[in-house]
């Protein structure tokens, strides 16, 4: 059970690193290139949300004696996700209408 959680953790780390890199590039771009990057980041954020949902389901299946540790890790990942979303929406600026019509 926990091996699935750990696989999700690895995926989470990889995708969030890519998102962080792209968020840093958004303010330096303009036009279609910026729009495409914003849409790509939005798609990756959705992937991370789905990963977090899968991780949450996995935690529910973990034996109760180990669950607290995994819940703590999951909570940390959710906080990291909130920060990424906040950073993204701040830097996306005018392109917010693209992702939130």
PDB file of C-alpha atoms in Angstrom, residues 1-15 51 55 58 70 73:
ATOM      1  CA  UNK A   1       0.000   0.000   0.000  1.00  0.00           C
ATOM      2  CA  UNK A   2       2.648   2.505   1.024  1.00  0.00           C
ATOM      3  CA  UNK A   3       4.653   1.738  -2.128  1.00  0.00           C
ATOM      4  CA  UNK A   4       1.815   3.266  -4.191  1.00  0.00           C
ATOM      5  CA  UNK A   5       1.887   6.311  -1.924  1.00  0.00           C
ATOM      6  CA  UNK A   6       5.646   6.596  -2.410  1.00  0.00           C
ATOM      7  CA  UNK A   7       5.233   6.357  -6.182  1.00  0.00           C
ATOM      8  CA  UNK A   8       2.709   9.180  -6.000  1.00  0.00           C
ATOM      9  CA  UNK A   9       5.176  11.151  -3.879  1.00  0.00           C
ATOM     10  CA  UNK A  10       7.853  10.784  -6.553  1.00  0.00           C
ATOM     11  CA  UNK A  11       5.421  11.904  -9.242  1.00  0.00           C
ATOM     12  CA  UNK A  12       4.361  14.829  -7.052  1.00  0.00           C
ATOM     13  CA  UNK A  13       7.990  15.910  -6.628  1.00  0.00           C
ATOM     14  CA  UNK A  14       8.723  15.696 -10.341  1.00  0.00           C
ATOM     15  CA  UNK A  15       5.630  17.575 -11.473  1.00  0.00           C
ATOM     16  CA  UNK A  51      -2.275  12.866  -7.434  1.00  0.00           C
ATOM     17  CA  UNK A  55      -2.589   9.832  -2.156  1.00  0.00           C
ATOM     18  CA  UNK A  58      -4.031   5.421  -0.313  1.00  0.00           C
ATOM     19  CA  UNK A  70       1.332   9.478   5.943  1.00  0.00           C
ATOM     20  CA  UNK A  73       3.181  14.001   4.686  1.00  0.00           C
TER      21      UNK A  73
END
